[in-house]
Amino acid sequence: MLKLVLFLLFISPICF
């Protein structure tokens, strides 16, 4: 679960 959140936080700025 924590890894999923970290992954989303890491890829979010890349999407924008």
XYZ file of N, CA and C in Angstrom:
48
model
N 0.839 -1.210 0.000
C 0.000 0.000 0.000
C 0.867 1.250 0.000
N 1.849 1.281 0.872
C 2.730 2.458 0.945
C 3.508 2.623 -0.356
N 3.936 1.511 -0.917
C 4.693 1.575 -2.184
C 3.824 2.134 -3.298
N 2.542 1.788 -3.272
C 1.629 2.282 -4.299
C 1.495 3.795 -4.197
N 1.379 4.297 -2.969
C 1.259 5.748 -2.744
C 2.535 6.450 -3.190
N 3.677 5.899 -2.857
C 4.953 6.500 -3.250
C 5.101 6.492 -4.760
N 4.648 5.425 -5.383
C 4.727 5.323 -6.841
C 3.852 6.385 -7.501
N 2.644 6.576 -6.965
C 1.734 7.586 -7.513
C 2.305 8.979 -7.312
N 2.908 9.222 -6.164
C 3.486 10.539 -5.883
C 4.673 10.796 -6.804
N 5.373 9.734 -7.150
C 6.545 9.866 -8.011
C 6.163 10.105 -9.468
N 5.077 9.456 -9.908
C 4.670 9.565 -11.313
C 3.719 10.732 -11.570
N 3.094 11.259 -10.527
C 2.161 12.385 -10.698
C 2.806 13.607 -11.350
N 3.951 14.084 -10.873
C 4.592 15.255 -11.485
C 5.021 14.972 -12.927
N 5.309 13.728 -13.241
C 5.743 13.361 -14.588
C 4.556 13.455 -15.554
N 3.365 13.117 -15.052
C 2.157 13.195 -15.883
C 1.860 14.652 -16.225
N 2.080 15.541 -15.280
C 1.841 16.961 -15.520
C 3.073 17.559 -16.175
